[in-house]
GROMACS .gro file of C-alpha atoms in nm:
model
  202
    1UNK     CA    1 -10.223   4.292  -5.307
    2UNK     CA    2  -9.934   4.479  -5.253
    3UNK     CA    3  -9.705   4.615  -5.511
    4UNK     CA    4  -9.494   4.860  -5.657
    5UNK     CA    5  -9.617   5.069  -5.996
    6UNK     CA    6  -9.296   5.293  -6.065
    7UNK     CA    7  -8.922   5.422  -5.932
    8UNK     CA    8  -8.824   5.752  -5.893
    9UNK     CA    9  -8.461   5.861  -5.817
   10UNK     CA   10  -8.410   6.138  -5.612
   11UNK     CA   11  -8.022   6.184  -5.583
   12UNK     CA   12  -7.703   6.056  -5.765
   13UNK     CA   13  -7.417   5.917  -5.504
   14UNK     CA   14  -7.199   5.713  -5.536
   15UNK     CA   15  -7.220   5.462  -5.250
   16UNK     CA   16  -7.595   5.510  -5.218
   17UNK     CA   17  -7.919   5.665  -5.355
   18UNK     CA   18  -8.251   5.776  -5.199
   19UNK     CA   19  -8.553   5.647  -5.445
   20UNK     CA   20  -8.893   5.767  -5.440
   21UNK     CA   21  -9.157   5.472  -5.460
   22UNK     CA   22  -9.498   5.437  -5.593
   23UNK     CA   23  -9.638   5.230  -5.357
   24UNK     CA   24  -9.994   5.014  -5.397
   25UNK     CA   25 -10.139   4.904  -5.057
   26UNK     CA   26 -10.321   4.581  -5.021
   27UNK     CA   27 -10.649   4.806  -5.036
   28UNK     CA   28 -10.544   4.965  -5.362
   29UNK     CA   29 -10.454   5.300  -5.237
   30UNK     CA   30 -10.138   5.455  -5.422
   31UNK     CA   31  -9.858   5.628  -5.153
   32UNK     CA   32  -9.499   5.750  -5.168
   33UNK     CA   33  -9.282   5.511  -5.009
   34UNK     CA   34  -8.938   5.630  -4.974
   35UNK     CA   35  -8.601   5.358  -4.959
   36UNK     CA   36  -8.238   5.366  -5.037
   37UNK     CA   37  -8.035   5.190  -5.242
   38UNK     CA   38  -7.689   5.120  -5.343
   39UNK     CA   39  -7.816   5.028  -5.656
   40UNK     CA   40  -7.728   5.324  -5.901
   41UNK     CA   41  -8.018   5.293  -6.118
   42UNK     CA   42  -8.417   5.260  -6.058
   43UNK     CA   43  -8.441   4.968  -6.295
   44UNK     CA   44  -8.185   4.790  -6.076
   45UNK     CA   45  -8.328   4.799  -5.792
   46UNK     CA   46  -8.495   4.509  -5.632
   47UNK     CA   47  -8.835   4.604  -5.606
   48UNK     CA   48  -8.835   4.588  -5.957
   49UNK     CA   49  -8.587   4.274  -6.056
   50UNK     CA   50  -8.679   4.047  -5.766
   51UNK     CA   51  -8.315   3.978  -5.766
   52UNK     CA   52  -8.115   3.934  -5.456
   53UNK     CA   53  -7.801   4.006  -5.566
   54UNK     CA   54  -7.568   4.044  -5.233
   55UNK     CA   55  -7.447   4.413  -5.223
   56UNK     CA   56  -7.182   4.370  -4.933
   57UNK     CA   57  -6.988   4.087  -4.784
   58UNK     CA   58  -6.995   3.995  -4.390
   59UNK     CA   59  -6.674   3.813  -4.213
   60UNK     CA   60  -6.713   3.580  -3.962
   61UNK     CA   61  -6.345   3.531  -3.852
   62UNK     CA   62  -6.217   3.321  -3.641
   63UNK     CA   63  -5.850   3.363  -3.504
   64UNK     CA   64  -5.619   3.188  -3.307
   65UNK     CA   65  -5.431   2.821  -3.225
   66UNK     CA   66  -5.739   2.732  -3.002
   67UNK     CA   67  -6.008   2.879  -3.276
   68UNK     CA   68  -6.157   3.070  -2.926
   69UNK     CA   69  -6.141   3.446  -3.032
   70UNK     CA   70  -6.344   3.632  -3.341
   71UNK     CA   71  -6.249   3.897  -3.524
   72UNK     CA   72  -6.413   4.213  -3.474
   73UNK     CA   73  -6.382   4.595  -3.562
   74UNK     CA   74  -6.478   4.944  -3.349
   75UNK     CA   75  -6.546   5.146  -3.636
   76UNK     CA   76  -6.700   5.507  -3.562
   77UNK     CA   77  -7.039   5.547  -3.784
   78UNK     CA   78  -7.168   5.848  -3.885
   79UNK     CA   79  -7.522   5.840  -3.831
   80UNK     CA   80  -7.502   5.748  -3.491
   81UNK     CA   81  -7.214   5.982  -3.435
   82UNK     CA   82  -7.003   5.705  -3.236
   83UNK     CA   83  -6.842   5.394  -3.259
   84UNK     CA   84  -6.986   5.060  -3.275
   85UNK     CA   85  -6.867   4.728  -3.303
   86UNK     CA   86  -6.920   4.511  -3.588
   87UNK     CA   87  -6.774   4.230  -3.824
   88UNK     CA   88  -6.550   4.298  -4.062
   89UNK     CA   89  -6.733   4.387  -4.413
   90UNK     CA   90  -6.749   4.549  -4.724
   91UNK     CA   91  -6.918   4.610  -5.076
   92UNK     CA   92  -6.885   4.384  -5.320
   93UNK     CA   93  -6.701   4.569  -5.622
   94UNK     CA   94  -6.850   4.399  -6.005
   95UNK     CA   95  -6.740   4.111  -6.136
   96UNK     CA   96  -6.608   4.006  -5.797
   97UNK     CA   97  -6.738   3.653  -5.588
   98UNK     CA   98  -6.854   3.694  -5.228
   99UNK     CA   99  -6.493   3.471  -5.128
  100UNK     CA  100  -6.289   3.738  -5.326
  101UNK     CA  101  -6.442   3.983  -5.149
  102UNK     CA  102  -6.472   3.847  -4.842
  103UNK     CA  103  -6.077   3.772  -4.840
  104UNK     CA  104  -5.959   4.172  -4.970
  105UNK     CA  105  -6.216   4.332  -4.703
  106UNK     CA  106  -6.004   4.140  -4.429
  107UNK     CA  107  -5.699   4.254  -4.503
  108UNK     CA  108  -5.779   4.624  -4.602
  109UNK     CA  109  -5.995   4.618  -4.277
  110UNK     CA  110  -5.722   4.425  -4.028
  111UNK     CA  111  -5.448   4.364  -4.219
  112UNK     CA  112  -5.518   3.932  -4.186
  113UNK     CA  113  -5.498   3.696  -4.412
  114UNK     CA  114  -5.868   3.525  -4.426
  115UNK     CA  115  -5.897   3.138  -4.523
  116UNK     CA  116  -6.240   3.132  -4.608
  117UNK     CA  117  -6.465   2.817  -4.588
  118UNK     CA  118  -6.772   2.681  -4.858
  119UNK     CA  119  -7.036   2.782  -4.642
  120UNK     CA  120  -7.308   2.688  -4.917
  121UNK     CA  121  -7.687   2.805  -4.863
  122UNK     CA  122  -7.488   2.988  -4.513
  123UNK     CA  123  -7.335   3.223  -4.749
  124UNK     CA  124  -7.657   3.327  -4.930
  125UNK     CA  125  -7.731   3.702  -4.966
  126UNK     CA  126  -8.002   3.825  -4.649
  127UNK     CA  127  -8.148   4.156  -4.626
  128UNK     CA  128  -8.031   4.409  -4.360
  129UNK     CA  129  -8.284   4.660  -4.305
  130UNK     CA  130  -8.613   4.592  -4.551
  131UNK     CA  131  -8.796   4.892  -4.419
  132UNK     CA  132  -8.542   5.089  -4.532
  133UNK     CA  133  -8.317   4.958  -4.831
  134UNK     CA  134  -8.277   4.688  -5.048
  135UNK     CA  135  -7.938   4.620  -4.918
  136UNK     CA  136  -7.898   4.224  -4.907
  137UNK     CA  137  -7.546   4.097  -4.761
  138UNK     CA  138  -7.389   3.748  -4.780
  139UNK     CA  139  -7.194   3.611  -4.500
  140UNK     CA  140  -6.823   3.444  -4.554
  141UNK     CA  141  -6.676   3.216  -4.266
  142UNK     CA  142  -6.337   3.138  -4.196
  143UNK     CA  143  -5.985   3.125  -4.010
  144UNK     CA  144  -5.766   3.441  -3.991
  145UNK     CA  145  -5.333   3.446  -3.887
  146UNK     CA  146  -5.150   3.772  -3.901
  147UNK     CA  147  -5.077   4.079  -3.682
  148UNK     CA  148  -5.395   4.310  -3.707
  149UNK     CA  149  -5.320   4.683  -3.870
  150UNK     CA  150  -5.505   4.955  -3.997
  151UNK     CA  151  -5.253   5.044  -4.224
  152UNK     CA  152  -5.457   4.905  -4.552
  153UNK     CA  153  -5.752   5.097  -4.369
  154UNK     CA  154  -5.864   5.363  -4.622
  155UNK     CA  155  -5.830   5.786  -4.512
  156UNK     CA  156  -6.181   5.763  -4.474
  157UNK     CA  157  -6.209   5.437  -4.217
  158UNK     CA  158  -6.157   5.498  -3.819
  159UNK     CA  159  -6.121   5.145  -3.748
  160UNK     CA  160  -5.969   4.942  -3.485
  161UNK     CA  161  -5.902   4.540  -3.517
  162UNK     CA  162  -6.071   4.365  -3.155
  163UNK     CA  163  -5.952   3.978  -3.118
  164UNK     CA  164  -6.264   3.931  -2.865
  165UNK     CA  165  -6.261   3.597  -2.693
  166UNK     CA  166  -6.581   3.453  -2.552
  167UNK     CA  167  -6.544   3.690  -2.252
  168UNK     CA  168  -6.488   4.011  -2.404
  169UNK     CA  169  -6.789   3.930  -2.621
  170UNK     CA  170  -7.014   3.885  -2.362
  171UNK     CA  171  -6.867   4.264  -2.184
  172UNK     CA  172  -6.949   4.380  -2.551
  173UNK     CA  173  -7.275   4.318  -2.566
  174UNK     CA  174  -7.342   4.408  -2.245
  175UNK     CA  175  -7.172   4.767  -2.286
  176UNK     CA  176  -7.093   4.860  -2.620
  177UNK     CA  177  -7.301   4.974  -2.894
  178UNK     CA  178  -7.290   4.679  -3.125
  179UNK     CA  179  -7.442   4.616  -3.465
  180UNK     CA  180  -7.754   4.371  -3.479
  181UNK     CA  181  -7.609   4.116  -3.746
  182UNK     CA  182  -7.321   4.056  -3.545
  183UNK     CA  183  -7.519   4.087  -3.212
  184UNK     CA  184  -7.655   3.806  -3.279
  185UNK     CA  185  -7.389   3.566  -3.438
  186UNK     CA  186  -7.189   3.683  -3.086
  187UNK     CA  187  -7.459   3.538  -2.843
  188UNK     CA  188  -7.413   3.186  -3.046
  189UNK     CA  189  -7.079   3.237  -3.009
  190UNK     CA  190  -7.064   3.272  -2.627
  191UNK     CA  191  -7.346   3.005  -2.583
  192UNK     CA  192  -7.131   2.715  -2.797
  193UNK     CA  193  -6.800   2.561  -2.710
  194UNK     CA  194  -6.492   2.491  -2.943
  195UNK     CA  195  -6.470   2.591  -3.316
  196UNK     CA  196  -6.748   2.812  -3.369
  197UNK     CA  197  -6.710   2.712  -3.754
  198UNK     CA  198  -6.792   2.336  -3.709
  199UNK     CA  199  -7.172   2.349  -3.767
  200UNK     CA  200  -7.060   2.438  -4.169
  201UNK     CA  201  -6.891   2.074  -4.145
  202UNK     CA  202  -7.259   1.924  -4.053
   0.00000   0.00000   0.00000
């Protein structure tokens, strides 16, 4: 069976680590299995609590009379040296609830004002990408009103606030580079009709 004997960190960040695993395979042989973690120490992180704790918060808003236009960013990313469209989101700072959160990434991101909705087991924490971090996210729904502005945007953000109607979406995903997570929730978008938040209501 599979498991993991010990944690070795390898670097001290501040928004995120690189940890050295000891890795059992299901035959019983011991490798190096290397992750990363926002998690600052190597007791913390999952592998060894089992606890899903959501490191970051993602925002499904919704915007407008008609509820017919989400809320999206073009934020240029680092690693792939370009920009890339994704949802609104943020780390979760202690002490603070996934709504909280959800509600002051908005408006530092796009200056709205977020009305989030109890999107119960919805709004559970899911892991982003297991081959490489621990890094588990919860999703907050809801309605945005305002004027989008980057001026809450931080020195360090190049981001810019896209209303994207069902049509834009669909010329997003066929042209843009666009972040899986919200890939996806923007083909069920485009596929349904009306308030794209009514299935919490079921």
């Amino acid at each position: 069976m599979a498991d993991v004997k010990s944690v070795k960190k390898l670097t001290d960040n501040r928004f995120l680590n690189l940890y050295q695993l000891e890795a059992v395979h299901r035959d019983g042989a011991v490798k190096d299995y290397y992750m990363a973690s926002r998690i600052p120490r190597p007791e913390g992180i999952k592998a060894m609590t089992h606890e899903n704790t959501p490191n970051g918060v993602i925002l499904y808003g919704v915007y407008g009379e008609k509820k017919d236009k989400v809320v999206l960013v073009r934020q240029y990313r680092y690693p792939i040296g370009d920009y890339i469209y994704e949802f609104p989101a943020g780390l979760v700072e202690p002490g603070e609830d996934l709504l909280h959160a959800g509600i002051r990434e908005m408006y530092e991101e796009t200056g709205l004002t977020f009305h989030p909705l109890e999107g119960g087991s919805y709004m559970r924490p899911f892991f982003t990408t297991v081959g490489m971090t621990d890094e588990s996210c919860g999703t907050v729904f809801g309605y945005c009103e305002g004027q989008p502005t980057n001026e809450h945007q931080e020195a360090s953000e190049d981001i810019q606030v896209v209303l994207a109607d069902r049509e834009e979406c669909r010329r997003i995903l066929r042209e843009e580079n666009v972040a899986i997570m919200c890939a996806y929730m923007l083909m069920h978008f485009i596929a349904g009709e009306g308030d794209p938040l009514a299935f919490l209501q079921k």
